[in-house]
PDB file of C-alpha atoms in Angstrom:
ATOM      1  CA  MET A   1     -15.723  11.743 -54.685  1.00 47.00           C
ATOM      2  CA  ASN A   2     -16.071   8.691 -52.543  1.00 54.00           C
ATOM      3  CA  ALA A   3     -17.040   9.066 -48.937  1.00 52.00           C
ATOM      4  CA  PRO A   4     -14.255   8.264 -46.472  1.00 52.00           C
ATOM      5  CA  GLU A   5     -14.276   4.687 -45.311  1.00 51.00           C
ATOM      6  CA  GLN A   6     -15.485   4.171 -41.768  1.00 54.00           C
ATOM      7  CA  VAL A   7     -12.922   2.463 -39.551  1.00 47.00           C
ATOM      8  CA  ASP A   8     -14.015   0.470 -36.547  1.00 50.00           C
ATOM      9  CA  PRO A   9     -12.605   1.607 -33.192  1.00 54.00           C
ATOM     10  CA  VAL A  10      -9.350  -0.089 -32.303  1.00 52.00           C
ATOM     11  CA  GLN A  11      -9.769  -2.946 -29.857  1.00 57.00           C
ATOM     12  CA  PHE A  12      -6.634  -3.747 -27.889  1.00 55.00           C
ATOM     13  CA  THR A  13      -6.622  -7.429 -27.013  1.00 58.00           C
ATOM     14  CA  ASP A  14      -3.138  -8.888 -27.175  1.00 57.00           C
ATOM     15  CA  TYR A  15       0.230  -8.735 -28.956  1.00 55.00           C
ATOM     16  CA  TYR A  16       0.435 -11.463 -31.583  1.00 54.00           C
ATOM     17  CA  GLY A  17      -1.580 -13.799 -29.408  1.00 52.00           C
ATOM     18  CA  ARG A  18       0.309 -12.941 -26.205  1.00 60.00           C
ATOM     19  CA  PRO A  19      -0.615 -10.557 -23.386  1.00 65.00           C
ATOM     20  CA  VAL A  20       1.010  -7.137 -23.558  1.00 72.00           C
ATOM     21  CA  LEU A  21       2.034  -7.533 -19.918  1.00 73.00           C
ATOM     22  CA  LYS A  22       2.453 -10.660 -17.878  1.00 71.00           C
ATOM     23  CA  VAL A  23      -0.616 -10.998 -15.680  1.00 65.00           C
ATOM     24  CA  THR A  24       0.455 -10.649 -12.054  1.00 70.00           C
ATOM     25  CA  ARG A  25       0.595 -13.920 -10.191  1.00 75.00           C
ATOM     26  CA  TRP A  26       0.064 -12.251  -6.849  1.00 80.00           C
ATOM     27  CA  LYS A  27      -3.075 -13.536  -5.216  1.00 86.00           C
ATOM     28  CA  SER A  28      -5.817 -11.976  -3.125  1.00 88.00           C
ATOM     29  CA  PRO A  29      -6.193 -11.864  -0.153  1.00 91.00           C
ATOM     30  CA  HIS A  30      -2.546 -12.833   0.403  1.00 91.00           C
ATOM     31  CA  MET A  31      -0.769  -9.893  -1.219  1.00 92.00           C
ATOM     32  CA  PRO A  32      -3.145  -7.014  -0.323  1.00 94.00           C
ATOM     33  CA  GLY A  33      -3.478  -8.473   3.172  1.00 95.00           C
ATOM     34  CA  TYR A  34       0.295  -8.425   3.461  1.00 93.00           C
ATOM     35  CA  LEU A  35       0.362  -4.811   2.252  1.00 94.00           C
ATOM     36  CA  PHE A  36      -2.135  -3.856   4.973  1.00 97.00           C
ATOM     37  CA  LEU A  37      -0.538  -5.765   7.846  1.00 96.00           C
ATOM     38  CA  GLY A  38       2.958  -4.620   6.925  1.00 95.00           C
ATOM     39  CA  GLY A  39       1.839  -1.002   6.999  1.00 96.00           C
ATOM     40  CA  LEU A  40       0.021  -1.486  10.312  1.00 97.00           C
ATOM     41  CA  SER A  41       3.088  -3.111  11.866  1.00 97.00           C
ATOM     42  CA  GLY A  42       5.443  -0.410  10.643  1.00 96.00           C
ATOM     43  CA  ALA A  43       3.344   2.501  11.885  1.00 97.00           C
ATOM     44  CA  ALA A  44       2.475   0.769  15.193  1.00 97.00           C
ATOM     45  CA  SER A  45       6.150   0.152  15.975  1.00 96.00           C
ATOM     46  CA  THR A  46       6.952   3.797  15.283  1.00 96.00           C
ATOM     47  CA  MET A  47       4.128   4.920  17.555  1.00 96.00           C
ATOM     48  CA  ALA A  48       5.330   2.491  20.240  1.00 96.00           C
ATOM     49  CA  ALA A  49       8.807   4.027  20.127  1.00 96.00           C
ATOM     50  CA  ALA A  50       7.361   7.537  20.402  1.00 96.00           C
ATOM     51  CA  ALA A  51       5.161   6.486  23.327  1.00 96.00           C
ATOM     52  CA  GLU A  52       8.152   4.843  25.025  1.00 94.00           C
ATOM     53  CA  ALA A  53      10.205   8.007  24.645  1.00 94.00           C
ATOM     54  CA  THR A  54       7.453  10.251  26.063  1.00 95.00           C
ATOM     55  CA  GLY A  55       6.547   8.086  29.051  1.00 95.00           C
ATOM     56  CA  ARG A  56       3.241   6.544  27.912  1.00 95.00           C
ATOM     57  CA  PRO A  57       3.568   2.883  28.956  1.00 95.00           C
ATOM     58  CA  ARG A  58       0.042   1.708  28.039  1.00 96.00           C
ATOM     59  CA  LEU A  59       0.269   3.139  24.537  1.00 96.00           C
ATOM     60  CA  ALA A  60       3.808   1.781  24.147  1.00 96.00           C
ATOM     61  CA  ARG A  61       2.733  -1.715  25.225  1.00 96.00           C
ATOM     62  CA  GLN A  62      -0.197  -1.756  22.799  1.00 97.00           C
ATOM     63  CA  GLY A  63       2.033  -0.534  19.961  1.00 96.00           C
ATOM     64  CA  ARG A  64       4.636  -3.220  20.646  1.00 96.00           C
ATOM     65  CA  LEU A  65       2.065  -6.015  20.633  1.00 97.00           C
ATOM     66  CA  THR A  66       0.192  -4.697  17.575  1.00 97.00           C
ATOM     67  CA  ALA A  67       3.429  -4.321  15.619  1.00 97.00           C
ATOM     68  CA  ALA A  68       4.524  -7.881  16.412  1.00 96.00           C
ATOM     69  CA  VAL A  69       1.180  -9.523  15.691  1.00 97.00           C
ATOM     70  CA  ALA A  70       0.793  -7.626  12.409  1.00 96.00           C
ATOM     71  CA  ALA A  71       4.387  -8.430  11.386  1.00 94.00           C
ATOM     72  CA  VAL A  72       3.898 -12.149  12.042  1.00 93.00           C
ATOM     73  CA  GLY A  73       0.551 -12.135  10.228  1.00 94.00           C
ATOM     74  CA  GLY A  74       1.984 -10.240   7.266  1.00 90.00           C
ATOM     75  CA  ALA A  75       4.951 -12.594   7.050  1.00 88.00           C
ATOM     76  CA  GLY A  76       2.560 -15.544   7.095  1.00 88.00           C
ATOM     77  CA  LEU A  77       0.570 -14.102   4.196  1.00 89.00           C
ATOM     78  CA  LEU A  78       3.777 -13.413   2.271  1.00 85.00           C
ATOM     79  CA  VAL A  79       4.968 -16.994   2.779  1.00 83.00           C
ATOM     80  CA  ALA A  80       1.559 -18.265   1.672  1.00 85.00           C
ATOM     81  CA  GLU A  81       1.854 -16.058  -1.414  1.00 83.00           C
ATOM     82  CA  LEU A  82       5.304 -17.431  -2.218  1.00 77.00           C
ATOM     83  CA  GLY A  83       4.100 -21.006  -1.722  1.00 75.00           C
ATOM     84  CA  ARG A  84       7.060 -22.283   0.304  1.00 74.00           C
ATOM     85  CA  PRO A  85       8.864 -20.670   3.283  1.00 71.00           C
ATOM     86  CA  GLU A  86      12.301 -21.368   1.795  1.00 74.00           C
ATOM     87  CA  ARG A  87      11.541 -18.977  -1.067  1.00 73.00           C
ATOM     88  CA  PHE A  88      11.568 -16.081   1.382  1.00 72.00           C
ATOM     89  CA  LEU A  89      14.825 -17.330   2.879  1.00 73.00           C
ATOM     90  CA  ASN A  90      16.302 -17.542  -0.623  1.00 77.00           C
ATOM     91  CA  MET A  91      15.629 -13.811  -1.068  1.00 75.00           C
ATOM     92  CA  LEU A  92      17.935 -13.169   1.894  1.00 76.00           C
ATOM     93  CA  ARG A  93      20.878 -14.968   0.313  1.00 80.00           C
ATOM     94  CA  VAL A  94      21.951 -11.786  -1.497  1.00 80.00           C
ATOM     95  CA  PHE A  95      21.470  -8.051  -0.987  1.00 80.00           C
ATOM     96  CA  LYS A  96      20.858  -5.940  -4.087  1.00 81.00           C
ATOM     97  CA  PRO A  97      20.433  -2.218  -3.343  1.00 78.00           C
ATOM     98  CA  SER A  98      19.014  -1.701  -6.845  1.00 77.00           C
ATOM     99  CA  SER A  99      16.167  -4.176  -6.230  1.00 77.00           C
ATOM    100  CA  PRO A 100      13.158  -3.006  -4.160  1.00 74.00           C
ATOM    101  CA  MET A 101      12.265  -6.674  -3.625  1.00 77.00           C
ATOM    102  CA  SER A 102      15.697  -7.488  -2.195  1.00 80.00           C
ATOM    103  CA  VAL A 103      15.881  -4.386  -0.010  1.00 82.00           C
ATOM    104  CA  GLY A 104      12.320  -4.925   1.151  1.00 79.00           C
ATOM    105  CA  SER A 105      13.008  -8.537   2.105  1.00 83.00           C
ATOM    106  CA  TRP A 106      15.868  -7.490   4.342  1.00 89.00           C
ATOM    107  CA  ILE A 107      13.868  -4.640   5.881  1.00 90.00           C
ATOM    108  CA  LEU A 108      10.960  -6.996   6.552  1.00 88.00           C
ATOM    109  CA  ALA A 109      13.218  -9.625   8.127  1.00 90.00           C
ATOM    110  CA  ALA A 110      14.890  -7.064  10.396  1.00 93.00           C
ATOM    111  CA  HIS A 111      11.605  -5.468  11.367  1.00 95.00           C
ATOM    112  CA  GLY A 112       9.960  -8.785  12.133  1.00 93.00           C
ATOM    113  CA  GLY A 113      12.862  -9.757  14.381  1.00 94.00           C
ATOM    114  CA  VAL A 114      12.948  -6.566  16.433  1.00 96.00           C
ATOM    115  CA  THR A 115       9.166  -6.270  16.836  1.00 96.00           C
ATOM    116  CA  THR A 116       8.944  -9.893  17.981  1.00 95.00           C
ATOM    117  CA  ALA A 117      11.767  -9.326  20.465  1.00 96.00           C
ATOM    118  CA  ALA A 118      10.118  -6.171  21.785  1.00 95.00           C
ATOM    119  CA  ALA A 119       6.750  -7.896  22.210  1.00 95.00           C
ATOM    120  CA  ALA A 120       8.330 -10.928  23.895  1.00 95.00           C
ATOM    121  CA  SER A 121      10.063  -8.669  26.406  1.00 95.00           C
ATOM    122  CA  THR A 122       6.793  -6.838  27.046  1.00 93.00           C
ATOM    123  CA  VAL A 123       4.808 -10.020  27.694  1.00 93.00           C
ATOM    124  CA  THR A 124       7.421 -11.913  29.747  1.00 94.00           C
ATOM    125  CA  GLY A 125       9.204  -9.045  31.480  1.00 93.00           C
ATOM    126  CA  VAL A 126      12.525 -10.635  30.536  1.00 93.00           C
ATOM    127  CA  ALA A 127      15.429  -8.463  29.316  1.00 93.00           C
ATOM    128  CA  PRO A 128      13.646  -5.092  29.483  1.00 92.00           C
ATOM    129  CA  ARG A 129      16.719  -3.221  28.257  1.00 93.00           C
ATOM    130  CA  ALA A 130      16.921  -5.433  25.189  1.00 94.00           C
ATOM    131  CA  GLY A 131      13.205  -4.871  24.655  1.00 93.00           C
ATOM    132  CA  ARG A 132      13.645  -1.114  24.761  1.00 93.00           C
ATOM    133  CA  ALA A 133      16.579  -1.359  22.357  1.00 95.00           C
ATOM    134  CA  ALA A 134      14.441  -3.419  19.978  1.00 95.00           C
ATOM    135  CA  VAL A 135      11.719  -0.760  20.127  1.00 94.00           C
ATOM    136  CA  ALA A 136      14.291   1.912  19.265  1.00 94.00           C
ATOM    137  CA  VAL A 137      15.464  -0.093  16.234  1.00 95.00           C
ATOM    138  CA  SER A 138      11.850  -0.644  15.144  1.00 94.00           C
ATOM    139  CA  ALA A 139      11.427   3.136  15.044  1.00 92.00           C
ATOM    140  CA  VAL A 140      13.882   3.034  12.115  1.00 94.00           C
ATOM    141  CA  THR A 141      12.547  -0.066  10.358  1.00 96.00           C
ATOM    142  CA  GLY A 142       8.880   0.825  10.928  1.00 95.00           C
ATOM    143  CA  PRO A 143       8.564   3.741   8.476  1.00 95.00           C
ATOM    144  CA  LEU A 144      10.485   1.731   5.877  1.00 94.00           C
ATOM    145  CA  VAL A 145       8.150  -1.264   6.212  1.00 94.00           C
ATOM    146  CA  ALA A 146       5.112   1.021   6.045  1.00 94.00           C
ATOM    147  CA  THR A 147       6.188   2.573   2.729  1.00 94.00           C
ATOM    148  CA  TYR A 148       8.525   0.241   0.840  1.00 92.00           C
ATOM    149  CA  THR A 149       5.637  -1.779  -0.598  1.00 93.00           C
ATOM    150  CA  GLY A 150       4.511   1.366  -2.406  1.00 94.00           C
ATOM    151  CA  VAL A 151       7.953   1.571  -4.003  1.00 92.00           C
ATOM    152  CA  LEU A 152       7.784  -2.133  -4.808  1.00 91.00           C
ATOM    153  CA  LEU A 153       4.469  -1.799  -6.685  1.00 94.00           C
ATOM    154  CA  ALA A 154       5.612   1.330  -8.513  1.00 93.00           C
ATOM    155  CA  ASP A 155       8.744  -0.481  -9.713  1.00 91.00           C
ATOM    156  CA  THR A 156       6.640  -2.883 -11.820  1.00 90.00           C
ATOM    157  CA  ALA A 157       5.532  -2.377 -15.428  1.00 89.00           C
ATOM    158  CA  VAL A 158       1.846  -2.243 -14.443  1.00 92.00           C
ATOM    159  CA  PRO A 159       0.718   1.198 -15.738  1.00 92.00           C
ATOM    160  CA  ALA A 160      -1.597   2.103 -12.857  1.00 94.00           C
ATOM    161  CA  TRP A 161       1.129   1.339 -10.303  1.00 95.00           C
ATOM    162  CA  HIS A 162       4.129   2.634 -12.214  1.00 93.00           C
ATOM    163  CA  ALA A 163       2.511   5.962 -13.066  1.00 94.00           C
ATOM    164  CA  ALA A 164       1.623   6.403  -9.372  1.00 96.00           C
ATOM    165  CA  HIS A 165       5.227   6.175  -8.159  1.00 95.00           C
ATOM    166  CA  ARG A 166       4.878   9.586  -6.468  1.00 95.00           C
ATOM    167  CA  HIS A 167       1.547   8.667  -4.871  1.00 97.00           C
ATOM    168  CA  LEU A 168       1.859   5.141  -3.514  1.00 97.00           C
ATOM    169  CA  PRO A 169       4.557   5.627  -0.806  1.00 96.00           C
ATOM    170  CA  PRO A 170       2.824   8.639   0.835  1.00 97.00           C
ATOM    171  CA  LEU A 171      -0.573   6.962   0.400  1.00 97.00           C
ATOM    172  CA  PHE A 172       0.668   3.838   2.163  1.00 97.00           C
ATOM    173  CA  ALA A 173       2.298   5.960   4.875  1.00 97.00           C
ATOM    174  CA  GLY A 174      -0.934   7.836   5.596  1.00 97.00           C
ATOM    175  CA  SER A 175      -2.970   4.652   5.448  1.00 98.00           C
ATOM    176  CA  ALA A 176      -0.586   2.893   7.855  1.00 98.00           C
ATOM    177  CA  LEU A 177      -0.664   5.782  10.304  1.00 97.00           C
ATOM    178  CA  ALA A 178      -4.466   5.848  10.254  1.00 98.00           C
ATOM    179  CA  ALA A 179      -4.589   2.084  10.848  1.00 98.00           C
ATOM    180  CA  ALA A 180      -2.081   2.128  13.723  1.00 98.00           C
ATOM    181  CA  GLY A 181      -3.826   5.060  15.368  1.00 97.00           C
ATOM    182  CA  GLY A 182      -7.177   3.349  14.877  1.00 97.00           C
ATOM    183  CA  ALA A 183      -5.895   0.132  16.465  1.00 98.00           C
ATOM    184  CA  ALA A 184      -4.702   2.077  19.502  1.00 97.00           C
ATOM    185  CA  MET A 185      -8.067   3.813  19.789  1.00 97.00           C
ATOM    186  CA  VAL A 186      -9.781   0.425  19.858  1.00 97.00           C
ATOM    187  CA  MET A 187      -7.474  -1.159  22.441  1.00 97.00           C
ATOM    188  CA  VAL A 188      -6.280   1.684  24.692  1.00 96.00           C
ATOM    189  CA  PRO A 189      -8.486   3.664  27.129  1.00 95.00           C
ATOM    190  CA  VAL A 190      -9.519   7.115  25.967  1.00 95.00           C
ATOM    191  CA  ALA A 191      -7.417   8.920  28.567  1.00 94.00           C
ATOM    192  CA  ALA A 192      -4.212   7.231  27.367  1.00 94.00           C
ATOM    193  CA  ALA A 193      -4.865   7.357  23.611  1.00 95.00           C
ATOM    194  CA  GLY A 194      -4.531  11.079  22.901  1.00 95.00           C
ATOM    195  CA  PRO A 195      -1.374  10.838  20.741  1.00 96.00           C
ATOM    196  CA  ALA A 196      -2.882   7.888  18.852  1.00 97.00           C
ATOM    197  CA  ARG A 197      -5.982   9.930  18.016  1.00 97.00           C
ATOM    198  CA  ARG A 198      -3.880  12.756  16.656  1.00 96.00           C
ATOM    199  CA  ALA A 199      -1.778  10.350  14.601  1.00 97.00           C
ATOM    200  CA  ALA A 200      -4.892   8.616  13.281  1.00 97.00           C
ATOM    201  CA  LEU A 201      -6.461  11.917  12.252  1.00 97.00           C
ATOM    202  CA  LEU A 202      -3.285  13.040  10.487  1.00 97.00           C
ATOM    203  CA  GLY A 203      -2.996   9.710   8.690  1.00 98.00           C
ATOM    204  CA  ALA A 204      -6.629   9.715   7.576  1.00 98.00           C
ATOM    205  CA  LEU A 205      -6.369  13.244   6.167  1.00 97.00           C
ATOM    206  CA  ALA A 206      -3.165  12.340   4.293  1.00 97.00           C
ATOM    207  CA  GLU A 207      -4.797   9.177   2.955  1.00 97.00           C
ATOM    208  CA  LEU A 208      -7.816  11.123   1.690  1.00 97.00           C
ATOM    209  CA  ALA A 209      -5.704  13.807   0.041  1.00 97.00           C
ATOM    210  CA  VAL A 210      -3.372  11.404  -1.768  1.00 97.00           C
ATOM    211  CA  THR A 211      -6.233   9.140  -2.860  1.00 97.00           C
ATOM    212  CA  ALA A 212      -8.019  12.100  -4.429  1.00 96.00           C
ATOM    213  CA  SER A 213      -4.874  13.027  -6.365  1.00 96.00           C
ATOM    214  CA  LEU A 214      -4.346   9.392  -7.357  1.00 95.00           C
ATOM    215  CA  GLU A 215      -7.864   8.980  -8.747  1.00 95.00           C
ATOM    216  CA  ARG A 216      -7.498  12.170 -10.819  1.00 94.00           C
ATOM    217  CA  GLY A 217      -4.184  10.955 -12.225  1.00 94.00           C
ATOM    218  CA  GLN A 218      -2.258  14.071 -11.229  1.00 92.00           C
ATOM    219  CA  GLY A 219       1.329  13.767 -12.401  1.00 90.00           C
ATOM    220  CA  PHE A 220       0.662  10.567 -14.352  1.00 89.00           C
ATOM    221  CA  GLY A 221       2.227  11.791 -17.609  1.00 82.00           C
ATOM    222  CA  GLU A 222       0.525  10.760 -20.870  1.00 81.00           C
ATOM    223  CA  GLU A 223      -3.205   9.977 -20.811  1.00 88.00           C
ATOM    224  CA  PRO A 224      -3.586  10.565 -17.053  1.00 90.00           C
ATOM    225  CA  ARG A 225      -7.364  10.093 -17.014  1.00 92.00           C
ATOM    226  CA  LEU A 226      -7.035   6.760 -18.771  1.00 93.00           C
ATOM    227  CA  VAL A 227      -4.105   5.405 -16.749  1.00 93.00           C
ATOM    228  CA  SER A 228      -5.793   6.379 -13.460  1.00 95.00           C
ATOM    229  CA  GLU A 229      -9.133   4.902 -14.560  1.00 97.00           C
ATOM    230  CA  PRO A 230      -8.562   1.517 -12.835  1.00 96.00           C
ATOM    231  CA  TYR A 231      -8.685   3.349  -9.499  1.00 97.00           C
ATOM    232  CA  ARG A 232     -12.200   4.604 -10.267  1.00 97.00           C
ATOM    233  CA  ILE A 233     -13.940   1.581 -11.790  1.00 96.00           C
ATOM    234  CA  GLY A 234     -14.668  -2.057 -10.999  1.00 96.00           C
ATOM    235  CA  ARG A 235     -13.703  -3.699  -7.739  1.00 97.00           C
ATOM    236  CA  ALA A 236     -10.894  -1.227  -7.108  1.00 97.00           C
ATOM    237  CA  GLY A 237     -13.229   1.740  -7.511  1.00 97.00           C
ATOM    238  CA  THR A 238     -15.730   0.207  -5.104  1.00 98.00           C
ATOM    239  CA  LEU A 239     -13.028  -0.510  -2.522  1.00 98.00           C
ATOM    240  CA  LEU A 240     -11.471   2.949  -2.755  1.00 98.00           C
ATOM    241  CA  ARG A 241     -14.868   4.623  -2.420  1.00 98.00           C
ATOM    242  CA  ALA A 242     -15.514   2.509   0.654  1.00 98.00           C
ATOM    243  CA  ALA A 243     -12.064   3.462   1.975  1.00 98.00           C
ATOM    244  CA  ARG A 244     -12.869   7.139   1.491  1.00 97.00           C
ATOM    245  CA  LEU A 245     -16.198   6.879   3.329  1.00 98.00           C
ATOM    246  CA  LEU A 246     -14.619   4.935   6.190  1.00 98.00           C
ATOM    247  CA  ALA A 247     -11.721   7.392   6.466  1.00 98.00           C
ATOM    248  CA  VAL A 248     -14.100  10.354   6.561  1.00 98.00           C
ATOM    249  CA  ALA A 249     -16.303   8.659   9.167  1.00 97.00           C
ATOM    250  CA  GLY A 250     -13.293   7.635  11.240  1.00 97.00           C
ATOM    251  CA  ALA A 251     -11.704  11.069  11.055  1.00 97.00           C
ATOM    252  CA  ALA A 252     -14.967  12.808  11.970  1.00 96.00           C
ATOM    253  CA  GLY A 253     -15.542  10.461  14.891  1.00 96.00           C
ATOM    254  CA  THR A 254     -11.962  10.943  16.058  1.00 96.00           C
ATOM    255  CA  ALA A 255     -12.182  14.727  15.940  1.00 94.00           C
ATOM    256  CA  LEU A 256     -15.662  15.103  17.444  1.00 93.00           C
ATOM    257  CA  ALA A 257     -16.273  12.365  19.984  1.00 89.00           C
ATOM    258  CA  ALA A 258     -13.448   9.834  20.367  1.00 84.00           C
ATOM    259  CA  GLY A 259     -11.692  11.911  23.029  1.00 88.00           C
ATOM    260  CA  ARG A 260     -14.733  11.771  25.331  1.00 91.00           C
ATOM    261  CA  HIS A 261     -16.594   8.511  24.728  1.00 94.00           C
ATOM    262  CA  ARG A 262     -15.103   5.028  24.693  1.00 95.00           C
ATOM    263  CA  ALA A 263     -17.730   3.670  22.279  1.00 96.00           C
ATOM    264  CA  ALA A 264     -17.060   6.516  19.826  1.00 96.00           C
ATOM    265  CA  ALA A 265     -13.308   5.846  20.025  1.00 96.00           C
ATOM    266  CA  VAL A 266     -13.782   2.149  19.274  1.00 97.00           C
ATOM    267  CA  ALA A 267     -16.145   2.858  16.372  1.00 97.00           C
ATOM    268  CA  ALA A 268     -13.878   5.519  14.858  1.00 97.00           C
ATOM    269  CA  GLY A 269     -10.778   3.333  15.271  1.00 97.00           C
ATOM    270  CA  ALA A 270     -12.478   0.357  13.665  1.00 98.00           C
ATOM    271  CA  ALA A 271     -13.568   2.535  10.728  1.00 98.00           C
ATOM    272  CA  LEU A 272     -10.001   3.750  10.206  1.00 98.00           C
ATOM    273  CA  LEU A 273      -8.662   0.187  10.313  1.00 98.00           C
ATOM    274  CA  ALA A 274     -11.254  -0.986   7.794  1.00 98.00           C
ATOM    275  CA  GLY A 275     -10.622   2.023   5.562  1.00 98.00           C
ATOM    276  CA  SER A 276      -6.890   1.360   5.522  1.00 98.00           C
ATOM    277  CA  ALA A 277      -7.493  -2.253   4.541  1.00 98.00           C
ATOM    278  CA  CYS A 278      -9.852  -1.174   1.740  1.00 98.00           C
ATOM    279  CA  THR A 279      -7.195   1.214   0.430  1.00 98.00           C
ATOM    280  CA  ARG A 280      -4.593  -1.553   0.140  1.00 97.00           C
ATOM    281  CA  PHE A 281      -7.036  -3.966  -1.485  1.00 98.00           C
ATOM    282  CA  GLY A 282      -8.233  -1.238  -3.854  1.00 98.00           C
ATOM    283  CA  VAL A 283      -4.724  -0.347  -5.013  1.00 97.00           C
ATOM    284  CA  TYR A 284      -3.981  -4.034  -5.549  1.00 96.00           C
ATOM    285  CA  HIS A 285      -7.078  -4.646  -7.673  1.00 96.00           C
ATOM    286  CA  ALA A 286      -6.463  -1.465  -9.696  1.00 96.00           C
ATOM    287  CA  GLY A 287      -3.081  -2.876 -10.694  1.00 94.00           C
ATOM    288  CA  VAL A 288      -4.562  -6.255 -11.591  1.00 93.00           C
ATOM    289  CA  LEU A 289      -7.123  -4.598 -13.880  1.00 93.00           C
ATOM    290  CA  ALA A 290      -4.524  -2.352 -15.519  1.00 91.00           C
ATOM    291  CA  GLY A 291      -2.209  -5.281 -16.141  1.00 88.00           C
ATOM    292  CA  ARG A 292      -4.891  -7.370 -17.825  1.00 87.00           C
ATOM    293  CA  ASP A 293      -6.293  -4.701 -20.157  1.00 87.00           C
ATOM    294  CA  PRO A 294      -3.787  -3.781 -22.917  1.00 86.00           C
ATOM    295  CA  LYS A 295      -5.289  -0.341 -23.542  1.00 87.00           C
ATOM    296  CA  TYR A 296      -3.703   1.005 -20.339  1.00 88.00           C
ATOM    297  CA  THR A 297      -0.291   0.138 -21.784  1.00 85.00           C
ATOM    298  CA  VAL A 298      -0.774   0.746 -25.517  1.00 83.00           C
ATOM    299  CA  VAL A 299      -2.653   4.078 -25.531  1.00 83.00           C
ATOM    300  CA  PRO A 300      -0.088   5.981 -23.373  1.00 82.00           C
ATOM    301  CA  GLN A 301       2.740   4.513 -25.465  1.00 79.00           C
ATOM    302  CA  ARG A 302       1.109   5.817 -28.647  1.00 77.00           C
ATOM    303  CA  ALA A 303       0.554   9.212 -27.078  1.00 73.00           C
ATOM    304  CA  ARG A 304       4.171   9.559 -25.939  1.00 64.00           C
ATOM    305  CA  PRO A 305       5.701  10.347 -29.385  1.00 58.00           C
ATOM    306  CA  ARG A 306       3.037  12.999 -30.028  1.00 54.00           C
ATOM    307  CA  VAL A 307       3.792  14.675 -26.707  1.00 48.00           C
ATOM    308  CA  GLN A 308       7.527  14.629 -27.407  1.00 49.00           C
ATOM    309  CA  GLU A 309       7.068  16.073 -30.905  1.00 49.00           C
ATOM    310  CA  SER A 310       4.934  18.908 -29.550  1.00 51.00           C
ATOM    311  CA  ARG A 311       7.609  20.047 -27.107  1.00 52.00           C
ATOM    312  CA  PRO A 312       9.711  22.994 -28.299  1.00 54.00           C
ATOM    313  CA  GLY A 313      13.379  22.457 -29.085  1.00 50.00           C
TER     314      GLY A 313
END
């Protein structure tokens, strides 16, 4: 009886000479930088509205200015990513509720307008009532801007992003809150930054918890360890490990010393800002890796029929 023939391991390279997925044309640092600044702007505007409502003028002023600067910077990176400013304007020609890109474009445009108006009123002192109204509107647009990019990434065919559709919005929300709180800790005196410290600590803990679940592939469906692998290896793995260390350091500094020492508050806030940026860049690079390597698409697809056949009924 002949011995069974040895078969070489399957190497997934392409599909009849073509990539299995179109390689994303988004560029770094434009797109991940936009993800970070958009989240910072959204959370900062929400914190500014809360500070305005509770009578904390210094914290409200800092939140207004941070939200506007981050919104303008994020819009600049998005325009640079698109190549020409008119491409962004073209996305506003129609409104498609079924398209995260279309909805996000309108949310971003509205948020950028109200945060700029609020900051202009703060700096010039002109039309304070209109400035306060703009802050109130930004409290609605802010959470949407902070999280919609997670929905946008999850709506793609990239396995590492699509499988994480339950993780990315809350991860981006926690990351944005940590960044906005960290920015306030850097720029606002300790005595006035109490709510920002609490928000930063809450955001950092949420970011750590969701990242841990993301890296384990919880709820990823078929082949969760494989599909979540891009978050643990390569550039993305390095960035997300750095984000975790910075979030832990920032959270510890916030809880232990930032309420008493100005230098500790600045150091902890800077760590939280840097950690939030590393999270956005890490998620971006995980998607790039997953889109380029066909195994992250092909192996789960092959496993899906076996899982369906094993289910009763």
